[in-house]
CSV table of C-alpha atoms and ligand atoms in Angstrom, one decimal:
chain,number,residue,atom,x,y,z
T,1,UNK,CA,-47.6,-173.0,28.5
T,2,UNK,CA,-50.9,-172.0,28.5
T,3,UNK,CA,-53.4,-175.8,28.2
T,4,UNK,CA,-55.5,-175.8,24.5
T,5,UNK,CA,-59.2,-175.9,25.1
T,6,UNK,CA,-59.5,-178.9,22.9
T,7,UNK,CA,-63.3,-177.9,21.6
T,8,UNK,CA,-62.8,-174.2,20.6
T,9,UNK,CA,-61.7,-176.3,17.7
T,10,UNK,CA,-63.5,-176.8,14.5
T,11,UNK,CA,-62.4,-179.9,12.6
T,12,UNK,CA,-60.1,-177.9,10.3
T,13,UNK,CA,-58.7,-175.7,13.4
T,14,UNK,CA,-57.9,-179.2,15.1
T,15,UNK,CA,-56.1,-180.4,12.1
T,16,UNK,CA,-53.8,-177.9,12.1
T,17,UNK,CA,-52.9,-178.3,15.7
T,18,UNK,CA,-52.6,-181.9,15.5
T,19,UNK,CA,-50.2,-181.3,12.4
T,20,UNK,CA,-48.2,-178.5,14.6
T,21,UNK,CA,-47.7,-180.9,17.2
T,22,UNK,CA,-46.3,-183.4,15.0
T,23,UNK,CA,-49.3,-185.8,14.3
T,24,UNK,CA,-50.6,-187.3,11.3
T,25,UNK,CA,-53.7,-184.8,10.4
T,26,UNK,CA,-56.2,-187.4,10.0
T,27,UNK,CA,-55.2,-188.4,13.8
T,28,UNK,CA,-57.8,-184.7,13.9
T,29,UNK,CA,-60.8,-186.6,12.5
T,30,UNK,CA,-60.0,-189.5,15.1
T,31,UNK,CA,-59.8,-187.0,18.0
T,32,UNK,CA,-63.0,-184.9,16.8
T,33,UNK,CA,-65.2,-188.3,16.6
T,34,UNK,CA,-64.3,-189.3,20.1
T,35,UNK,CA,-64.8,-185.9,21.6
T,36,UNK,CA,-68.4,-185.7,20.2
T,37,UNK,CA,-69.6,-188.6,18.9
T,38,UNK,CA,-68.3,-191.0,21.8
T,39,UNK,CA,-68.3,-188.6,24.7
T,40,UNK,CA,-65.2,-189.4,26.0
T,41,UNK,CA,-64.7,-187.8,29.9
T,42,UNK,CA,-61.1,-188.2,29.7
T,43,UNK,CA,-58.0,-188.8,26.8
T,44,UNK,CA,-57.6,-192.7,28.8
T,45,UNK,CA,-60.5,-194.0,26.6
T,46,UNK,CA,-59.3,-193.2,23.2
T,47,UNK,CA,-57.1,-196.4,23.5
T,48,UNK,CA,-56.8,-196.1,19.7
T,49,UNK,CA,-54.3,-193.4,20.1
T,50,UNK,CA,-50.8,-193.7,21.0
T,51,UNK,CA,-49.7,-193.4,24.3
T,52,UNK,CA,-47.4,-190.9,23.3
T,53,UNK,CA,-49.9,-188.9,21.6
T,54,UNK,CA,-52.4,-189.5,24.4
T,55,UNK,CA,-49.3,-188.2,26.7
T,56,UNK,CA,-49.4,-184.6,24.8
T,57,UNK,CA,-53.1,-184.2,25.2
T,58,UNK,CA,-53.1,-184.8,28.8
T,59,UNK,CA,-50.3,-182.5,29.5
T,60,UNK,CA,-51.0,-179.5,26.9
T,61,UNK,CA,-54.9,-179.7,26.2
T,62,UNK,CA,-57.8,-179.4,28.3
T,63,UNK,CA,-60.8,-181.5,27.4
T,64,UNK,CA,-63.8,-179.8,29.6
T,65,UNK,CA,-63.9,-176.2,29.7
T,66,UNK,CA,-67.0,-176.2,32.4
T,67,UNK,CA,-68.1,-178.3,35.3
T,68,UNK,CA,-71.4,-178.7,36.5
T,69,UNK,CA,-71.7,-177.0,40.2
T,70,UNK,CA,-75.4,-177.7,40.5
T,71,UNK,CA,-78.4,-179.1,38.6
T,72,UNK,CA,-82.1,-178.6,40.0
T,73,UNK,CA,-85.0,-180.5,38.1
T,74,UNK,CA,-88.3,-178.9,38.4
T,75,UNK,CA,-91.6,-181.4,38.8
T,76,UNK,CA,-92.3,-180.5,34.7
T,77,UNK,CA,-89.0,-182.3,33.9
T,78,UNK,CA,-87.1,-178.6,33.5
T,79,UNK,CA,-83.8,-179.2,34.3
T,80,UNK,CA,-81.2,-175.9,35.2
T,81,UNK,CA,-77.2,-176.9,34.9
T,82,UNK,CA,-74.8,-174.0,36.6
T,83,UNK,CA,-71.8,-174.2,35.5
T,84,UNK,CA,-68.5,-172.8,36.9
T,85,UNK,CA,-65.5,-172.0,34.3
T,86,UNK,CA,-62.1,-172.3,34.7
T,87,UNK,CA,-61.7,-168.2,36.1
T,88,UNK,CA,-64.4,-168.2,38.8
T,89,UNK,CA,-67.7,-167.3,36.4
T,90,UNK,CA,-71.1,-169.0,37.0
T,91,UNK,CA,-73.5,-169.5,33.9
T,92,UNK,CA,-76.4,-171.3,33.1
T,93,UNK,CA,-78.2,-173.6,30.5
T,94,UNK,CA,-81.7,-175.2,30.9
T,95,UNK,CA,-82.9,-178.5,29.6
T,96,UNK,CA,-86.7,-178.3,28.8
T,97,UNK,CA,-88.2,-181.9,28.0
T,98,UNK,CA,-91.4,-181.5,26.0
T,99,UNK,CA,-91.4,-184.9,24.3
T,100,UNK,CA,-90.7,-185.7,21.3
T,101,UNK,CA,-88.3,-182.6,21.7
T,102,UNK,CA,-85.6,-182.0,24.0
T,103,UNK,CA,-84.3,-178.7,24.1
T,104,UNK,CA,-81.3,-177.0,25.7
T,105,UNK,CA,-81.0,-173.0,26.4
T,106,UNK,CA,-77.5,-172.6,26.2
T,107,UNK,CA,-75.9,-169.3,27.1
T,108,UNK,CA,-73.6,-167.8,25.1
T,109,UNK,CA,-72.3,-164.5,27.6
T,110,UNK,CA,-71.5,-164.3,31.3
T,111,UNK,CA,-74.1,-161.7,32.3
T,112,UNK,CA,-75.1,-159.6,29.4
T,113,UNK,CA,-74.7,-156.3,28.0
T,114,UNK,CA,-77.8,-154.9,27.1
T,115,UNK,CA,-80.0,-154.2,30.2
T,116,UNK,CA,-83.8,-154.6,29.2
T,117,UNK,CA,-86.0,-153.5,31.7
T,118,UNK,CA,-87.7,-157.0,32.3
T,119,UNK,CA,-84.7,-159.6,32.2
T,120,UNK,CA,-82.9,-160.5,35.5
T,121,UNK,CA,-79.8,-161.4,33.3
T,122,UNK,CA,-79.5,-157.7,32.4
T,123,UNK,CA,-79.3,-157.1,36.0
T,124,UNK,CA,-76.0,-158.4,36.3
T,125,UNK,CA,-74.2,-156.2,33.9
T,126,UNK,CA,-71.5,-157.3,31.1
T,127,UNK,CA,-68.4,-159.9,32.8
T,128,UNK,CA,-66.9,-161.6,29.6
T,129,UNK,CA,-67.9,-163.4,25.9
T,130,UNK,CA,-67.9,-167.0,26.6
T,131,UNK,CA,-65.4,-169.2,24.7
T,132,UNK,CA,-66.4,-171.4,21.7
T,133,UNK,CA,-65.3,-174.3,24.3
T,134,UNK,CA,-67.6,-172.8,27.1
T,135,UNK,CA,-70.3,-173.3,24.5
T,136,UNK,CA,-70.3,-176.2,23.2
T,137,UNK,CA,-69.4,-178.1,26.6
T,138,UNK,CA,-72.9,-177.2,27.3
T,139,UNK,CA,-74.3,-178.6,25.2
T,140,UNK,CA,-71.7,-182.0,25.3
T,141,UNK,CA,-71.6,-182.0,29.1
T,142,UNK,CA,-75.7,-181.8,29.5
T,143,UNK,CA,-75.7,-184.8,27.0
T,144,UNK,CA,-73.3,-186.8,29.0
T,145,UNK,CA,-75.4,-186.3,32.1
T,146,UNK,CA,-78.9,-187.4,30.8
T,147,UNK,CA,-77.4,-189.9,29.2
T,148,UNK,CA,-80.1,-192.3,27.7
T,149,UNK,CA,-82.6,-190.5,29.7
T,150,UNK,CA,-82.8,-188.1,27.9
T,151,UNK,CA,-81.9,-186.8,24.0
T,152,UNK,CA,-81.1,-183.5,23.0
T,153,UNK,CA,-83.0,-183.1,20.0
T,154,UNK,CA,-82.8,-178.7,19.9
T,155,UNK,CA,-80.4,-176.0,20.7
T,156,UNK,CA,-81.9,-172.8,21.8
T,157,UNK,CA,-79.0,-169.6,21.7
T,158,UNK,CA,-81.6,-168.4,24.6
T,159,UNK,CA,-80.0,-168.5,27.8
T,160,UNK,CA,-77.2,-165.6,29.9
T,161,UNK,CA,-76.6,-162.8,26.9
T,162,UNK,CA,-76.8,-162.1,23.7
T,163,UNK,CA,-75.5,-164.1,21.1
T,164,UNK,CA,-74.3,-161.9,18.3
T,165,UNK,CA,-72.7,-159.3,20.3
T,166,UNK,CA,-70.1,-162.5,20.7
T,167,UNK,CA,-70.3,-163.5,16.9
T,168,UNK,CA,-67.1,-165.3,16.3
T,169,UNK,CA,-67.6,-167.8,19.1
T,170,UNK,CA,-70.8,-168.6,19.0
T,171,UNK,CA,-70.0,-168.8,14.7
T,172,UNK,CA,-67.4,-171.2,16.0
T,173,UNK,CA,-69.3,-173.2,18.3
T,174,UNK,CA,-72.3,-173.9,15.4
T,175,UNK,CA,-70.1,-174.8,13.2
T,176,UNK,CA,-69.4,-177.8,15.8
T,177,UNK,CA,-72.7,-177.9,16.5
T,178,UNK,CA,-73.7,-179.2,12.8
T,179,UNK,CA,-70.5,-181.4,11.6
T,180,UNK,CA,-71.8,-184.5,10.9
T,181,UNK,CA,-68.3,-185.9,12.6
T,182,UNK,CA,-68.9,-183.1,15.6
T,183,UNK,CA,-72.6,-182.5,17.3
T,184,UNK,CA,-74.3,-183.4,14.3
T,185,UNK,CA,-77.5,-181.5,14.7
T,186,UNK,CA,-79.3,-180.3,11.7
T,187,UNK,CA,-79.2,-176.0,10.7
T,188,UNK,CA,-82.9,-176.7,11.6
T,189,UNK,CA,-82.6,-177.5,15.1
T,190,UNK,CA,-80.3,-174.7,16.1
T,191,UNK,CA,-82.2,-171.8,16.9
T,192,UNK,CA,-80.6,-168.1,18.0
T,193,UNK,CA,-82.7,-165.0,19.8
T,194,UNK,CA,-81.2,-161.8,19.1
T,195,UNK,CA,-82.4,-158.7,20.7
T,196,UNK,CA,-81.5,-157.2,17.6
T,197,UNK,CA,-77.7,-156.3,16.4
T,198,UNK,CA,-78.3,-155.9,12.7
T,199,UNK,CA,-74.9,-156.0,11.1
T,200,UNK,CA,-74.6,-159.0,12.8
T,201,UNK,CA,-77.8,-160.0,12.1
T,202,UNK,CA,-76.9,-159.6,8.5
T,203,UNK,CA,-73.8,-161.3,8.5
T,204,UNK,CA,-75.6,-164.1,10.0
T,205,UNK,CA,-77.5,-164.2,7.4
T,206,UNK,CA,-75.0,-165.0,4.8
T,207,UNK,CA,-73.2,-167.2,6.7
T,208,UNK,CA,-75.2,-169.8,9.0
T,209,UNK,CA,-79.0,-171.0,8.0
T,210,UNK,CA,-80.1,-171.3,11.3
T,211,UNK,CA,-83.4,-170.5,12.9
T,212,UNK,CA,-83.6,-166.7,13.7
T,213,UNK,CA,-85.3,-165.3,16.8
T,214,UNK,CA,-86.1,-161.5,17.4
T,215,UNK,CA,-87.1,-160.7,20.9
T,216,UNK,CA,-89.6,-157.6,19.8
T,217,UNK,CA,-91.1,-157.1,22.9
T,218,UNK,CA,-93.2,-154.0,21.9
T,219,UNK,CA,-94.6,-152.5,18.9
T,220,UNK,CA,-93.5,-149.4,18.5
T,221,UNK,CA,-89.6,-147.7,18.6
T,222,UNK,CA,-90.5,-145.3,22.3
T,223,UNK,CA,-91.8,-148.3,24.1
T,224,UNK,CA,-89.4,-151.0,22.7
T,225,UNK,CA,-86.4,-147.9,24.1
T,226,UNK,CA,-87.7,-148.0,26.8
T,227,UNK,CA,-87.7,-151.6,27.7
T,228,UNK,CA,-84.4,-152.8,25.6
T,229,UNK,CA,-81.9,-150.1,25.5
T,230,UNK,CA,-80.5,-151.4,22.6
T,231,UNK,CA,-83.0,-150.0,20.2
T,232,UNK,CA,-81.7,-146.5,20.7
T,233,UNK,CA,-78.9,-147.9,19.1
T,234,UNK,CA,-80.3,-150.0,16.4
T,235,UNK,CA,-84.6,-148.9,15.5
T,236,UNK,CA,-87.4,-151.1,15.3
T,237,UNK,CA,-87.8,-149.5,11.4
T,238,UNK,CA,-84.6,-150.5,10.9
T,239,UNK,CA,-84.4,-153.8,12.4
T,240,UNK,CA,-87.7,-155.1,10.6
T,241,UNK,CA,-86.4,-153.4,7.5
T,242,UNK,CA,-83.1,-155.9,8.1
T,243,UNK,CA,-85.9,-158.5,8.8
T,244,UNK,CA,-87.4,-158.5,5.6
T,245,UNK,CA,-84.7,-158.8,4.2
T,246,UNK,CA,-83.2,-161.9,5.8
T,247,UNK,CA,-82.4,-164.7,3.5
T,248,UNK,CA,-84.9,-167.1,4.7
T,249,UNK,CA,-85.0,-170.8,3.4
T,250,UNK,CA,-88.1,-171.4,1.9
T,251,UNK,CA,-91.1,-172.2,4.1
T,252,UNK,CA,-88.9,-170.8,7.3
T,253,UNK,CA,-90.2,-167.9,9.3
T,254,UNK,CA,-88.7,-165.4,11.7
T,255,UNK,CA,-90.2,-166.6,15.2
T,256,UNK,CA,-90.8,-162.7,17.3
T,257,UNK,CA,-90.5,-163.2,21.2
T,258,UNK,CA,-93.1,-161.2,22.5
T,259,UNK,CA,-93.3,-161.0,26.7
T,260,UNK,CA,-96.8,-159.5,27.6
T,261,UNK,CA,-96.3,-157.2,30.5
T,262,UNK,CA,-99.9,-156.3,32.2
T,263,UNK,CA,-100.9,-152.7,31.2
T,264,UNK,CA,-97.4,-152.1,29.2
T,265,UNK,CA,-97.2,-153.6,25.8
T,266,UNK,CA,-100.6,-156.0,25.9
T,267,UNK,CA,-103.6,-153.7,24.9
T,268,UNK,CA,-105.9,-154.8,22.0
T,269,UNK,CA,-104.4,-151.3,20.4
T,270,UNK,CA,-100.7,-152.4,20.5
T,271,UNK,CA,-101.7,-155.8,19.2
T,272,UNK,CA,-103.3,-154.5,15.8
T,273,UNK,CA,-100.0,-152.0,15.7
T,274,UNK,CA,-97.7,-155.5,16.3
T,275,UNK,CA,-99.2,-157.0,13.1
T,276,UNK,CA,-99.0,-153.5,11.1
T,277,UNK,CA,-95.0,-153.6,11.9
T,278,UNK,CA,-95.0,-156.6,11.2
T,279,UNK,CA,-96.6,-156.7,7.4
T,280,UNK,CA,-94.1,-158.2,4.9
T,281,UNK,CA,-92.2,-160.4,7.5
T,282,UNK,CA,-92.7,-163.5,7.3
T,283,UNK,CA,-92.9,-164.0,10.9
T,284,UNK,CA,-94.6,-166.5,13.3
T,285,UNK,CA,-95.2,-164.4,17.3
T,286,UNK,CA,-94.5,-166.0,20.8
T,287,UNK,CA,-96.3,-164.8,23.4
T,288,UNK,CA,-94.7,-165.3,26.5
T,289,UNK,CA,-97.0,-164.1,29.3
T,290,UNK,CA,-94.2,-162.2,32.0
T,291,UNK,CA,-93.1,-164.7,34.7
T,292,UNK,CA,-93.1,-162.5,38.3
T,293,UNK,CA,-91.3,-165.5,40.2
T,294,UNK,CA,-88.5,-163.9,42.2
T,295,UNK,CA,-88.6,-161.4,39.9
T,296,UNK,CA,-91.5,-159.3,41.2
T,297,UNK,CA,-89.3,-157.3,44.0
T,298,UNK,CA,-86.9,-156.3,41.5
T,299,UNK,CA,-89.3,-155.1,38.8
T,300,UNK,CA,-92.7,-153.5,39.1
T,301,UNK,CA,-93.8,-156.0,35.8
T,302,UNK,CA,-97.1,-157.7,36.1
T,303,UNK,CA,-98.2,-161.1,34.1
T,304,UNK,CA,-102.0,-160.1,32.1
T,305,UNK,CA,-105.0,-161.7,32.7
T,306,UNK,CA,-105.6,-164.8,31.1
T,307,UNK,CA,-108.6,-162.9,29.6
T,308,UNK,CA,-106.0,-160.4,28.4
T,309,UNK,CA,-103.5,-162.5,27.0
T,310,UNK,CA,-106.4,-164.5,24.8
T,311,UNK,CA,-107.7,-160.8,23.4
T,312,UNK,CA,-103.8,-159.9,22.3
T,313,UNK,CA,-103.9,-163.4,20.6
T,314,UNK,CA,-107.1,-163.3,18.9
T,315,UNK,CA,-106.2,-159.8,17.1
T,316,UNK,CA,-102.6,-161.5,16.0
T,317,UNK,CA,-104.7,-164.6,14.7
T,318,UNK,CA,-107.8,-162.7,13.1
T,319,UNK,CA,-104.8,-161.1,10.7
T,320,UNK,CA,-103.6,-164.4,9.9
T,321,UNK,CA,-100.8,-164.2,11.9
T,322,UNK,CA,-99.8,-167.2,13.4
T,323,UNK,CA,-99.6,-166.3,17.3
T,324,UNK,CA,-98.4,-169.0,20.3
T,325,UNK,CA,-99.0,-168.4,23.6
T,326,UNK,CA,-96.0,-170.3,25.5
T,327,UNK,CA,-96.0,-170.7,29.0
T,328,UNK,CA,-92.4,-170.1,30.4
T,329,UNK,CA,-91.1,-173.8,31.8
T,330,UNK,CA,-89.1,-174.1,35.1
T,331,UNK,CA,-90.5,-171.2,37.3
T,332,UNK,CA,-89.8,-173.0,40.3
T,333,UNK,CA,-86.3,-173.4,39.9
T,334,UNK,CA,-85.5,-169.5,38.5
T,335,UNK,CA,-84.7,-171.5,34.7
T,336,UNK,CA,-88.1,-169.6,33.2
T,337,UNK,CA,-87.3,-167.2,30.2
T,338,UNK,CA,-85.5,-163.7,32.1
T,339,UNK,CA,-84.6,-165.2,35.2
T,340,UNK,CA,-81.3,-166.8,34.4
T,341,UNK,CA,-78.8,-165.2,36.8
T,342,UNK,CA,-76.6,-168.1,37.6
T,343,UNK,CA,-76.7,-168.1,41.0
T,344,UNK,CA,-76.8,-172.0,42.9
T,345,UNK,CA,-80.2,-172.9,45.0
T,346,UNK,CA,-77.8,-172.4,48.2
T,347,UNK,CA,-76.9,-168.2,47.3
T,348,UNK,CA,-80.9,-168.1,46.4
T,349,UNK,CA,-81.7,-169.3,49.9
T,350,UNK,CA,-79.3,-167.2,52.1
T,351,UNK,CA,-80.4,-163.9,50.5
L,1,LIG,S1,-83.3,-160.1,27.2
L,1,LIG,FE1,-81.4,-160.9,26.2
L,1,LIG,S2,-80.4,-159.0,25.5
L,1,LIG,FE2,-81.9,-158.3,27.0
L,1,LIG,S3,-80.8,-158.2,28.9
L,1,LIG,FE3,-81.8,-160.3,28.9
L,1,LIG,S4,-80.2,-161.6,28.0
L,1,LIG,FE4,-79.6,-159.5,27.5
């Protein structure tokens, strides 16, 4: 018999299984609380379960889906977890301490799909959806190992692939996420980056109030083809019309990623036509100057000037756009925004 990954459960999933298996169904509650509230590492500590019942967890469930192969901590405090799952598969999450936050990339595919031009990840093609387990155990696992060090106080859906192209899981895993008996984080903490999908952005939507991401990229449909493939599919009209449309809570804002290539998508011009797309959104803009480390032989991308990257700013701000420039974290270590490719430090060195 195949083992149950005990956390692609939500608490009303694990109440049926516990009832199929012959246990009272508030035994579920029990289970759920020590699994994310009390970090259990193994069924042993929940002594306020009966043996018996502790018996049929250890033989038919699985509580880990992941294990930590290798964590590197960069000088800034960045921390990159790779993670092997139980068929062979390497992924990655990132732990960026930038006090009083604490926030963790997670990934949510092994590789990804979609190819754009500028992301190492897309280099690695499409392997498989990760598992509502193979989610949230990064998020539980990286807890366990900082400890008290440090909290996890955001989730970022930023990390290996895209999220809504594996909807149902990741659905699954935020509903964990934000059970005040499971993770217990607030809608407002959980963040997902899309590179645009829009009936699943839609559907999102209507059924999860958490913080939506776009990564835009460029300002205009050729350009933005060019560098995310996707938009053939799925046009920057249409995705901005979708946009508009979300169902924001009040005072929230669509954050737009924004990765300022040198002599690509950062002129003065495309600036100005960024905040003409972007009239009617209510939309805040990250800048994220390109990051060339280990990157630059595989891609003929260049970061701006810092001269550059002030000019694109000051045209987003003179509109009254709000406009951040944010300095990818974790360069050193390959855990800056793109350069995910879960690899360990060992593989990087004998290339
Ligand atoms: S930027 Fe996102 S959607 Fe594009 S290839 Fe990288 S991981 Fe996939």
């Amino acid at each position: 018999m195949e083992p149950v990954f005990i956390k692609n459960y939500t608490l009303p999933d694990l109440e049926a299984w516990v009832e199929s298996i012959g246990e009272a169904r508030f035994r579920a509650r029990q289970l759920f609380r020590q699994i994310y509230n009390r970090h259990i590492r193994s069924w042993d500590e929940c002594s306020d379960l009966s043996k018996m019942f502790r018996a049929q967890l250890e033989f038919g469930t699985l509580l880990n889906a992941s294990t930590i192969v290798e964590k590197q901590e960069a000088s800034d405090g960045t921390t990159k977890y790779l993670w092997g799952l139980h068929d062979g598969q390497l992924i990655e999450s990132v732990l960026i301490p930038d006090p009083p936050r604490c926030t963790l990339c997670i990934s949510s595919q092994v590789g990804c799909p979609f190819q754009c031009k500028f992301c190492l990840t897309g280099t690695l093609g499409f392997k498989r959806n990760l598992s509502t387990a193979e989610i949230v155990d990064q998020v539980c696992q990286v807890g366990q190992d900082q400890g008290a060090r440090r909290r996890i106080t955001n989730i970022v859906f930023m990390g290996m692939g895209e999220p809504l192209a594996n909807y149902a899981s990741v659905l699954q895993a935020i509903r964990i996420m934000v059970d005040p008996n499971g993770l217990a984080f607030s809608h407002r903490r959980i963040t997902l980056s899309t590179a645009g999908l829009i009936p699943q952005l839609r559907r999102l939507g209507s059924e999860s109030p958490v913080n939506l991401a776009i990564s835009l990229h460029a300002p205009d449909d050729a350009l933005r083809s060019e560098l995310m493939p996707i938009n053939r599919k799925y046009p920057l009209p249409e995705l901005l019309s979708a946009c508009r449309e979300y169902p924001l809570p009040p005072r929230k804002r669509i954050t737009f990623e924004y990765i300022l290539l040198d002599g690509v998508n950062d002129s003065p011009k495309q600036a100005r036509e960024l905040v003409r797309v972007l009239h009617g959104v209510r939309a805040k803009v990250n800048l994220i100057p390109f990051n060339p480390v280990d990157s630059d032989f595989r891609f003929n991308y260049r970061r701006p000037s810092d001269a550059r990257i002030l000019a694109f700013q000051e045209v987003l701000q003179q509109a009254q756009l709000t406009a951040i420039i944010r300095q990818s974290r974790g360069a050193e270590i390959s855990a800056a925004c793109g350069q995910l490719v879960a690899k360990s430090s060992n593989s990087v060195a004998s290339d």
